[in-house]
mmCIF file of C-alpha atoms in Angstrom:
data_model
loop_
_atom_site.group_PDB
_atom_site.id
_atom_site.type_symbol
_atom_site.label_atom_id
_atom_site.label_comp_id
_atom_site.label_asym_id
_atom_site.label_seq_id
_atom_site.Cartn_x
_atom_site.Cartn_y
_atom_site.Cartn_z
ATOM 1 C CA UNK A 41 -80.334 167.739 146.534
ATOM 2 C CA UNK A 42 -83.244 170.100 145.713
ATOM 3 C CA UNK A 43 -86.552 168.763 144.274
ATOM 4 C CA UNK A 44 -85.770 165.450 145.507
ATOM 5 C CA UNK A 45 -87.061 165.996 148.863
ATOM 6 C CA UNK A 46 -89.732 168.124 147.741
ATOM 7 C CA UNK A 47 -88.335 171.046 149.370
ATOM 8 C CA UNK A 48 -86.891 173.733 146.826
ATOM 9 C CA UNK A 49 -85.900 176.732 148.672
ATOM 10 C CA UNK A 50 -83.926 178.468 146.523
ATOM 11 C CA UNK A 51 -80.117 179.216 147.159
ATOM 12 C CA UNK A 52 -80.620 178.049 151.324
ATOM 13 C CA UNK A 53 -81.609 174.429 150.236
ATOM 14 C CA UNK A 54 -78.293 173.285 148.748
ATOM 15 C CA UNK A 55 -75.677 175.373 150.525
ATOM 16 C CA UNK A 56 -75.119 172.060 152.069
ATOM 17 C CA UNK A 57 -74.472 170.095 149.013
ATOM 18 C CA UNK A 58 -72.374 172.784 147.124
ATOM 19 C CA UNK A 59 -70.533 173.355 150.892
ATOM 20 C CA UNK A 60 -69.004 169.824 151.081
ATOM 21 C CA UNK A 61 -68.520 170.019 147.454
ATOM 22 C CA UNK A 62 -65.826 172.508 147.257
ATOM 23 C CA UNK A 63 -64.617 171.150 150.848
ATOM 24 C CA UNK A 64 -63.925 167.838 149.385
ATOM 25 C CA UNK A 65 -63.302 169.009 145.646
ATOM 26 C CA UNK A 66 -59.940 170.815 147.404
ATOM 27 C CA UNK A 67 -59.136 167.991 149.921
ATOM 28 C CA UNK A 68 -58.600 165.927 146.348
ATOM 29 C CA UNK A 69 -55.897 168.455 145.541
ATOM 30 C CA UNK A 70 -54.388 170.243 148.480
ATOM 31 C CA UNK A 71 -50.975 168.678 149.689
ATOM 32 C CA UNK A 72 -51.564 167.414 153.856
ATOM 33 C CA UNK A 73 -51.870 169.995 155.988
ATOM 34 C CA UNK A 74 -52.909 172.788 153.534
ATOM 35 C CA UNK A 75 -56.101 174.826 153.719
ATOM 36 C CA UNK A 76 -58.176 176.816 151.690
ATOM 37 C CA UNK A 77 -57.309 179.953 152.641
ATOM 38 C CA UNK A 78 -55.991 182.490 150.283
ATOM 39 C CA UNK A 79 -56.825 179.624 147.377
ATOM 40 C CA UNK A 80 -59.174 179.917 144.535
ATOM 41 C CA UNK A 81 -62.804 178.476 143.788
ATOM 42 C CA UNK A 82 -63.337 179.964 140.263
ATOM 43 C CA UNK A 83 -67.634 179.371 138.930
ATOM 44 C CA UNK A 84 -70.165 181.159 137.504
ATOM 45 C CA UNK A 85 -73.677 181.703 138.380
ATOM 46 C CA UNK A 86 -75.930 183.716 140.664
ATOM 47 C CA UNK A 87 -79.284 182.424 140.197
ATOM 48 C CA UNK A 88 -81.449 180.549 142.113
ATOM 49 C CA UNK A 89 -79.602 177.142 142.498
ATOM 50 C CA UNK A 90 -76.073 178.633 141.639
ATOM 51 C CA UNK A 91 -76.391 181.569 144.154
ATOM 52 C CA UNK A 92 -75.586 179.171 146.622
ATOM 53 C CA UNK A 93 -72.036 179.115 145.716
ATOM 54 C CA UNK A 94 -70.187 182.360 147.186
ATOM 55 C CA UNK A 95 -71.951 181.140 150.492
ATOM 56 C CA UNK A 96 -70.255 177.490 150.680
ATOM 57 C CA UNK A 97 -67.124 179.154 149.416
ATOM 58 C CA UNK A 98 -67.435 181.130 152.722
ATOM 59 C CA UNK A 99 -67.990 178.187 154.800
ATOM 60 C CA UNK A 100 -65.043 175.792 153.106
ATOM 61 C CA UNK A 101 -62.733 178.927 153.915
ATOM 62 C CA UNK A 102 -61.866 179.823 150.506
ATOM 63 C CA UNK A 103 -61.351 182.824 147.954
ATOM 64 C CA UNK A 104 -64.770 182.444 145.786
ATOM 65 C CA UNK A 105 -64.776 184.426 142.236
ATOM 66 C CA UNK A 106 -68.269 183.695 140.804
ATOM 67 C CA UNK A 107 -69.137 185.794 137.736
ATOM 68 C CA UNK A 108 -72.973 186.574 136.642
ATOM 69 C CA UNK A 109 -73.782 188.744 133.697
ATOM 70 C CA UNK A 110 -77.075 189.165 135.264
ATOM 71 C CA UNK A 111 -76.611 192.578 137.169
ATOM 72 C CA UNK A 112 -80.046 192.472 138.928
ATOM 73 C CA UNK A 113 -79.372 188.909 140.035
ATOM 74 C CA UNK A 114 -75.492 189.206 141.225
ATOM 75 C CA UNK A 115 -77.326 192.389 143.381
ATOM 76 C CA UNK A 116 -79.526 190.595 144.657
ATOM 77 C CA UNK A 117 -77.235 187.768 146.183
ATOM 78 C CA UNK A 118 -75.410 190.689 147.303
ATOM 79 C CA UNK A 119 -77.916 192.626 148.734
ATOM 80 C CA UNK A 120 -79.413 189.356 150.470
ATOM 81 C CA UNK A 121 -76.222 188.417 151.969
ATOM 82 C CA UNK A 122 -74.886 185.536 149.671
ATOM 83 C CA UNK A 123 -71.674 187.206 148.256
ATOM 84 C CA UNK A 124 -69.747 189.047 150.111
ATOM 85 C CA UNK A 125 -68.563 191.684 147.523
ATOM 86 C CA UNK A 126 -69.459 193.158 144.082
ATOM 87 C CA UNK A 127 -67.151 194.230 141.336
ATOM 88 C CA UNK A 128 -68.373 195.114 137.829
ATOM 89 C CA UNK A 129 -65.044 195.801 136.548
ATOM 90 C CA UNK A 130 -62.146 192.895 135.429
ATOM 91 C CA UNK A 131 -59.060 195.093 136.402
ATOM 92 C CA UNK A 132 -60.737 195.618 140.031
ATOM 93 C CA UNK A 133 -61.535 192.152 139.907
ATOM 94 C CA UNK A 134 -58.425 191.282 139.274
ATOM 95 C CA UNK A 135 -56.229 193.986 141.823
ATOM 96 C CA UNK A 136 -59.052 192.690 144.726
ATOM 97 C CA UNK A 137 -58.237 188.941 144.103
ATOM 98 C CA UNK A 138 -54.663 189.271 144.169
ATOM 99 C CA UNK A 139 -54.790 191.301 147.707
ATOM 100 C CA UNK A 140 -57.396 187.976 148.542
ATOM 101 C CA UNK A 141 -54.214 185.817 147.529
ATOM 102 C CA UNK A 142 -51.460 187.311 149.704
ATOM 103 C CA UNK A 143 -53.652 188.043 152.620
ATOM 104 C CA UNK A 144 -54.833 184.695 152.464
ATOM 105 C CA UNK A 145 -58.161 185.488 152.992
ATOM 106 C CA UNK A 146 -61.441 183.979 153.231
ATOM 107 C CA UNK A 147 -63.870 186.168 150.841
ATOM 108 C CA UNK A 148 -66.182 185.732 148.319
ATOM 109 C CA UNK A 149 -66.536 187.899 145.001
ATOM 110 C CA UNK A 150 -69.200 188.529 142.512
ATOM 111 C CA UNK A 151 -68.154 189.684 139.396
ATOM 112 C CA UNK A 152 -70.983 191.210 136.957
ATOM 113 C CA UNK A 153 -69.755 189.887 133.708
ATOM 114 C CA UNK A 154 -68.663 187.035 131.862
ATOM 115 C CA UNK A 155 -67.024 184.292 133.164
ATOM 116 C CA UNK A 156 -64.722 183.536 130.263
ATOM 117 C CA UNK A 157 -63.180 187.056 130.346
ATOM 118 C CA UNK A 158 -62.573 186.294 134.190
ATOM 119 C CA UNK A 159 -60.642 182.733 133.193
ATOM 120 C CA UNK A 160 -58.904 184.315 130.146
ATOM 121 C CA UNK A 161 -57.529 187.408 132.181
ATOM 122 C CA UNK A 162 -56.759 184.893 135.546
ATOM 123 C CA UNK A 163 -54.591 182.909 133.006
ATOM 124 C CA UNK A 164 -53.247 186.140 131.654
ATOM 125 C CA UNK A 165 -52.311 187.922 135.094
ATOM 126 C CA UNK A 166 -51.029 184.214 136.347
ATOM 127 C CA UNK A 167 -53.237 183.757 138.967
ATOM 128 C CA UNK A 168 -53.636 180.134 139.912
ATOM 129 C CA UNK A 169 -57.185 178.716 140.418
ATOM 130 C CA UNK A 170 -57.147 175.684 142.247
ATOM 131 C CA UNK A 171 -60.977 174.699 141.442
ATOM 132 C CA UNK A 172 -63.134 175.511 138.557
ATOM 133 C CA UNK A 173 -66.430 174.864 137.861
ATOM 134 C CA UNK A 174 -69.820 176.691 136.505
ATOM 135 C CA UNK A 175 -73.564 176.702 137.149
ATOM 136 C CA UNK A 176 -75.086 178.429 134.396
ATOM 137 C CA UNK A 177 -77.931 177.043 133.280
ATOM 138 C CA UNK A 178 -76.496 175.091 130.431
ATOM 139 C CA UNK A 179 -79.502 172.655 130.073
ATOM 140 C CA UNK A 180 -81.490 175.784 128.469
ATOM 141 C CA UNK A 181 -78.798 177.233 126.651
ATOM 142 C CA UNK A 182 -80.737 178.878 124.192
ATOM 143 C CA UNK A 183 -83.195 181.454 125.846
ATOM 144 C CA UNK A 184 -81.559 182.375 128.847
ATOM 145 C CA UNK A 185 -79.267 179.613 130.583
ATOM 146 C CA UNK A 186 -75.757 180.759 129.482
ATOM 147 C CA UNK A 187 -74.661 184.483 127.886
ATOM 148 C CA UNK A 188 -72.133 184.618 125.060
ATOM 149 C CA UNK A 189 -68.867 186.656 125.977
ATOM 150 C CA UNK A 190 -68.442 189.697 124.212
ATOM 151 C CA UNK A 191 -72.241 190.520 124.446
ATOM 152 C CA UNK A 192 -73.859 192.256 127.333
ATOM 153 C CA UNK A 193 -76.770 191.049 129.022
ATOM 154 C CA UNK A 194 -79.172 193.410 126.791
ATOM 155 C CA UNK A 195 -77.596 193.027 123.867
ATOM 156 C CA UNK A 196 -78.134 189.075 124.394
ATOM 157 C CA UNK A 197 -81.331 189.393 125.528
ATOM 158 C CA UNK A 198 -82.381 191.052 122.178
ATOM 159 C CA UNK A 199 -80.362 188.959 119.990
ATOM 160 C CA UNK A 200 -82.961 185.844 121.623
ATOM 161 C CA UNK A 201 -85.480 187.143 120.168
ATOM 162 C CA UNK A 202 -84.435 189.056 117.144
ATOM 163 C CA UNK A 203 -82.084 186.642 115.941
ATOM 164 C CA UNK A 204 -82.232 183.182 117.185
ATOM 165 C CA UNK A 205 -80.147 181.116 114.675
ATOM 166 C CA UNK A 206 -77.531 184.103 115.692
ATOM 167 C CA UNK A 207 -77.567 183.925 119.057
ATOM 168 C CA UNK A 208 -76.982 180.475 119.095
ATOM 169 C CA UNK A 209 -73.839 180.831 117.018
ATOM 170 C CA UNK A 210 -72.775 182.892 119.318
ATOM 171 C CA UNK A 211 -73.290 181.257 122.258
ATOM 172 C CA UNK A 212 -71.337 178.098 121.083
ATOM 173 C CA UNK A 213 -68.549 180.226 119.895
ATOM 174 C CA UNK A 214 -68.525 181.531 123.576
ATOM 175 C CA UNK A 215 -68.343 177.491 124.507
ATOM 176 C CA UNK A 216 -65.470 176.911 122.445
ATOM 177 C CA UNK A 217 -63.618 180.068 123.741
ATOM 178 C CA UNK A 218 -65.063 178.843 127.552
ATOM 179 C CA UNK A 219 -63.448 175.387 127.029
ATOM 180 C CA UNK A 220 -60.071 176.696 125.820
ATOM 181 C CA UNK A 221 -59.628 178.832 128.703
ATOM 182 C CA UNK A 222 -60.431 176.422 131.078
ATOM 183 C CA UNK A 223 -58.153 173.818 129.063
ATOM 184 C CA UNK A 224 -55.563 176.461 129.654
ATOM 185 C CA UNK A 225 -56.188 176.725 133.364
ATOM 186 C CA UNK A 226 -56.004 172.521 134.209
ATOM 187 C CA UNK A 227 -52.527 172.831 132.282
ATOM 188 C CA UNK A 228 -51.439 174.475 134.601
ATOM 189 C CA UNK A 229 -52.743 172.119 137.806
ATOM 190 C CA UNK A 230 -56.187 173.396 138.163
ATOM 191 C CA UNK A 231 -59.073 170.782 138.812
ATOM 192 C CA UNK A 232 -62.416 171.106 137.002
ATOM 193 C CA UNK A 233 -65.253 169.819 137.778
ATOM 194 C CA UNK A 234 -68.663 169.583 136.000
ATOM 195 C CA UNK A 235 -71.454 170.464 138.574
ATOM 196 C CA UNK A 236 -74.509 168.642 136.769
ATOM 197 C CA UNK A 237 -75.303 171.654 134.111
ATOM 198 C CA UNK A 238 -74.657 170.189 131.313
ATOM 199 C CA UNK A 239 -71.735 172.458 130.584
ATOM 200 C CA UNK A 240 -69.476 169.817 129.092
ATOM 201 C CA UNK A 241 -72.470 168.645 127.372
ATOM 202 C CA UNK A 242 -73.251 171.556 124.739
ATOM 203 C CA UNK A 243 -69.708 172.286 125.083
ATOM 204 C CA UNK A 244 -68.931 168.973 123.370
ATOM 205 C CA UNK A 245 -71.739 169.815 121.025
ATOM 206 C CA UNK A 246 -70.185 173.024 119.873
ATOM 207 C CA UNK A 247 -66.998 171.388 119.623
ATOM 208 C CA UNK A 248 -64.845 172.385 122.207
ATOM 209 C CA UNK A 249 -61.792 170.185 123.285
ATOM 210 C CA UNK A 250 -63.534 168.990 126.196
ATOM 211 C CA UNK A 251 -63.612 164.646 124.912
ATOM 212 C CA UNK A 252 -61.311 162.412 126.232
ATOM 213 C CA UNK A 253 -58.757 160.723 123.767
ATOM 214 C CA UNK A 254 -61.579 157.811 123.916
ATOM 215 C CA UNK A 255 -64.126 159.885 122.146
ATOM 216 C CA UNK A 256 -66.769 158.760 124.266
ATOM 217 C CA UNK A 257 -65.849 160.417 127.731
ATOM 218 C CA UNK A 258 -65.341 163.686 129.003
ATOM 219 C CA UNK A 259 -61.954 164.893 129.844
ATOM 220 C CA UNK A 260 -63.342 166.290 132.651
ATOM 221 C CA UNK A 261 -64.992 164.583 136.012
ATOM 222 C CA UNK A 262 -68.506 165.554 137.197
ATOM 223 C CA UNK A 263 -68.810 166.322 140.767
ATOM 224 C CA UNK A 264 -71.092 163.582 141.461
ATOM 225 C CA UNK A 265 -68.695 160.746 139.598
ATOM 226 C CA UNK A 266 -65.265 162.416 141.328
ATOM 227 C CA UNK A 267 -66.405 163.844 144.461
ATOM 228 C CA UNK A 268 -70.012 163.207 146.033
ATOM 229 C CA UNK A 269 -69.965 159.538 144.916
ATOM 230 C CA UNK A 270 -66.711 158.408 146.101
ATOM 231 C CA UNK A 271 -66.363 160.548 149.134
ATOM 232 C CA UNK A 272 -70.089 160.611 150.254
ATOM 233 C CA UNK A 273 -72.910 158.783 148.330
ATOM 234 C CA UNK A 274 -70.921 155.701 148.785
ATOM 235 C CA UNK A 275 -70.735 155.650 152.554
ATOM 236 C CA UNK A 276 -74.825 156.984 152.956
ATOM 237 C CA UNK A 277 -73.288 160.517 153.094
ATOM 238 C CA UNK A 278 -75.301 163.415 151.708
ATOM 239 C CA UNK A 279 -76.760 167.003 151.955
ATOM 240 C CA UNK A 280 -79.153 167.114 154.399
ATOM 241 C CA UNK A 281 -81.360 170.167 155.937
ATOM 242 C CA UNK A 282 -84.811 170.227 157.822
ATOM 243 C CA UNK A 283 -87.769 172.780 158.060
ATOM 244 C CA UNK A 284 -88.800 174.744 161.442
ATOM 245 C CA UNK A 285 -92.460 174.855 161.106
ATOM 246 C CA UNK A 286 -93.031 177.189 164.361
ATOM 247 C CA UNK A 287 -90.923 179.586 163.010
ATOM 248 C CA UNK A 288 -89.451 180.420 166.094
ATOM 249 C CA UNK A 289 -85.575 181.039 166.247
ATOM 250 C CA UNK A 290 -85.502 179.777 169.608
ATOM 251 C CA UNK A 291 -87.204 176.058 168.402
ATOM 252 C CA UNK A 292 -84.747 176.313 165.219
ATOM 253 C CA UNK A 293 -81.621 176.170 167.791
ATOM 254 C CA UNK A 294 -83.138 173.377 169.888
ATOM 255 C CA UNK A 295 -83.663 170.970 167.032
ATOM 256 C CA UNK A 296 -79.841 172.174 165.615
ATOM 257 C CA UNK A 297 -79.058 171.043 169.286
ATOM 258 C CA UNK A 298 -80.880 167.992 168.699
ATOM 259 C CA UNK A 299 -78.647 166.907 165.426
ATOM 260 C CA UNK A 300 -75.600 167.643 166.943
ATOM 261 C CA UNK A 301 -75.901 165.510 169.806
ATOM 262 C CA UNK A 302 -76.886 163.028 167.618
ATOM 263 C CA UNK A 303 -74.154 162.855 164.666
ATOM 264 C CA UNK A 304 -71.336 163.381 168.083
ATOM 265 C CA UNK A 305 -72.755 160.524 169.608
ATOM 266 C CA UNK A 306 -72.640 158.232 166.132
ATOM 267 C CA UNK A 307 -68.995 159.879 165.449
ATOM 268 C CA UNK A 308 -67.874 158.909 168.801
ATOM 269 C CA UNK A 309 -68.006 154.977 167.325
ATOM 270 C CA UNK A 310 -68.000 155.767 163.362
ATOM 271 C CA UNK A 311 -64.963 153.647 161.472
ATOM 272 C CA UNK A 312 -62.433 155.669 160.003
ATOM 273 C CA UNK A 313 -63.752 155.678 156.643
ATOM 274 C CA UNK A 314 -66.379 157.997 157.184
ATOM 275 C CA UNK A 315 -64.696 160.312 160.481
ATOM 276 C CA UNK A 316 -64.283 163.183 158.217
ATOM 277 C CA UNK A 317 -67.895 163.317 156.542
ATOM 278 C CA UNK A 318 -68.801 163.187 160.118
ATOM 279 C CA UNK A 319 -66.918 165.774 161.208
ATOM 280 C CA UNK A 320 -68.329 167.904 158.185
ATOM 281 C CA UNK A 321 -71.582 167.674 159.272
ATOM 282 C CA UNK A 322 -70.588 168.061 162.878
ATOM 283 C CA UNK A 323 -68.888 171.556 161.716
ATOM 284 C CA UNK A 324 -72.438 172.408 159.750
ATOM 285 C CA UNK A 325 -74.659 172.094 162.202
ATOM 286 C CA UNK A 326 -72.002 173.949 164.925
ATOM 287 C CA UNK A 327 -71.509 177.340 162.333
ATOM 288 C CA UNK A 328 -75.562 177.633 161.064
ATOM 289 C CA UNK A 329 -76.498 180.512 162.770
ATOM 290 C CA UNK A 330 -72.772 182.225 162.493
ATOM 291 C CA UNK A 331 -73.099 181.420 158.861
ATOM 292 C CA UNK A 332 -77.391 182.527 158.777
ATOM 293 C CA UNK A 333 -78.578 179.501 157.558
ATOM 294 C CA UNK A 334 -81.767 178.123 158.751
ATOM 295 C CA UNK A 335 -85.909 177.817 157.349
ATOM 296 C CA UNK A 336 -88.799 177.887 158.548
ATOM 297 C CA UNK A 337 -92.323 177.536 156.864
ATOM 298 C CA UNK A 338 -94.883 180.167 155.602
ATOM 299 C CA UNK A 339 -98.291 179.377 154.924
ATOM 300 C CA UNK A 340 -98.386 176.649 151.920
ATOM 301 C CA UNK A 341 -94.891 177.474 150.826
ATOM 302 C CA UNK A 342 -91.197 177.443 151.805
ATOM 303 C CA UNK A 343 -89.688 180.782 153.125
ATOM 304 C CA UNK A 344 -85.804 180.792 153.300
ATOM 305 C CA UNK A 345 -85.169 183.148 156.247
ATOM 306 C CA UNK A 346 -81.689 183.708 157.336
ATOM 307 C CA UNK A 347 -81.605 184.154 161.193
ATOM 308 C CA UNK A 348 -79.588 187.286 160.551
ATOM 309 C CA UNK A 349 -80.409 188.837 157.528
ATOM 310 C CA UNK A 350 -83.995 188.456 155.999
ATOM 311 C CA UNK A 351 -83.468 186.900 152.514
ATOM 312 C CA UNK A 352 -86.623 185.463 151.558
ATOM 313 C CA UNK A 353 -87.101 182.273 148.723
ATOM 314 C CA UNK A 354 -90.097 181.805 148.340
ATOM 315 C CA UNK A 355 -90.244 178.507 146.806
ATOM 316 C CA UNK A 356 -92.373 176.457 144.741
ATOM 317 C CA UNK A 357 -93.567 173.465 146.219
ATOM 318 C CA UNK A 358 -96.718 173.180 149.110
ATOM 319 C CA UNK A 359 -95.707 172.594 152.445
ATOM 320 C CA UNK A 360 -98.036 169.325 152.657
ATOM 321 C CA UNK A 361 -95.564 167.604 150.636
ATOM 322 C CA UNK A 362 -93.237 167.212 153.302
ATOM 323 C CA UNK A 363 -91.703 163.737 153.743
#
């Protein structure tokens, strides 16, 4: 989805992928004829990658809740039009999802804090998440990639460096506790998914409950194995974006013109199987500029640039390595 084409662009170059995602991830649990409105997509993560999420939240017509103890970063996605709202405080986290609930409405929420207090107080207050998931960076758990609970961000930060053998006590303590809330929360009907970060990875390794009765697999799905593969990957299906090398708006339209012609016309005699990943992509294309999504290019390098709102990415790979 990202490096694979050679085009990182920050959060703007897998909005697709994380967009049918969460479409898909609550078509496996909704009853017929329910939507997402008013219905909870509970993750964690503002970063680069993961900053993505509040966005295709947005776009699948969902409540999002996406917690980052990172205050600069959750700002940030804020600031550059990712997340709709920002709430540094659990109790007004909690008051402003509820209202989300009953007015059914389609909102997403950055909370700057832990995600484990969020899931422990959700189960607490009884508020239902329907999907749960988490994009901390839990392939570098160690310096950086996830934050203990009960520690701020500074007070982790230091205890990196000061204390290393500490902090990663602490961080799979935090694991455990993560895992048991969660465990709580699919009790009750919720459906977690791992999204690829190795979260059910070092929480295995910190022994959380988190192994199936077998021992050898996770209790839990990932979303490529559950979701993506079955729904998508099987049928050819994927995330998909392009570049406008002009840079003009105007061209930008004409070639989003272009690829909706083109996916009607193959929709128009597509089997059954794959009407709805059609129609997915059909619905992309249609809502990119109401939902600012589009890319042009900048001298060697990427430059994410929403058609309303400037929110530049720069990226990391040279232009020439287009395919």
């Amino acid at each position: 989805m990202t490096a694979g084409s050679y085009m990182y662009i920050g959060p703007q170059g897998i909005v697709h992928g994380t967009t049918i995602t969460v479409m898909n991830a609550f078509r496996k649990v909704l009853k017929s004829g329910e939507t997402p409105e008013g219905k909870i997509f509970l993750t964690a993560g503002l970063g680069g990658m993961s900053g993505a999420q509040p966005k295709a939240g947005n776009i699948a017509g969902c409540i999002t809740v996406c917690a980052e103890v990172n205050p600069l970063a959750a700002k940030k996605r804020y600031e550059q039009g990712w997340v709709d709202e920002l709430l540094e405080n659990v109790d007004s986290l909690v008051e402003r999802t509820k209202t989300a609930i009953e007015q059914r409405e389609i909102v997403s929420l950055a909370y700057i804090g832990n995600v484990v207090d969020v899931w422990e107080r959700f189960y607490s207050e009884n508020i239902f998440v329907h999907l749960g998931s988490d994009q901390t960076s839990l392939h570098n758990p160690w310096a950086g990639g996830y934050y203990p609970v009960g520690l701020s961000y500074e007070e982790s930060n230091d205890l990196m460096s000061s204390n290393p053998q500490q902090f990663k006590d602490k961080v799979q303590e935090s694991l455990r506790r993560h895992a048991n809330a969660i465990n709580k929360h699919t009790d009750r009907g919720c459906y977690f998914f791992d999204y690829g970060n190795a979260f059910l990875l070092e929480a295995s390794r910190a022994g959380a409950e988190v192994m199936a009765e077998n021992q050898i697999d996770f209790k839990y799905p990932s979303y490529v194995q559950d979701i993506l593969g079955p729904m998508c990957f099987d049928y050819g299906f994927g995330p998909f974006r392009w570049v406008c090398t002009s840079g003009n708006p105007e061209d930008l339209r004409k070639t989003d013109q272009i690829a909706l012609a083109v996916m009607q016309r193959i929709k128009s005699t597509a089997p059954i199987e794959v009407q709805q990943q059609m129609e997915d992509n059909i619905k992309w294309i249609q809502e990119a500029e109401e939902n600012s999504l589009g890319c042009r290019i900048t001298g060697p390098y990427f430059i994410c640039r929403c058609r309303r709102k400037s929110h530049d990415c720069r990226g990391i790979q040279p232009s020439y390595k287009i395919r």
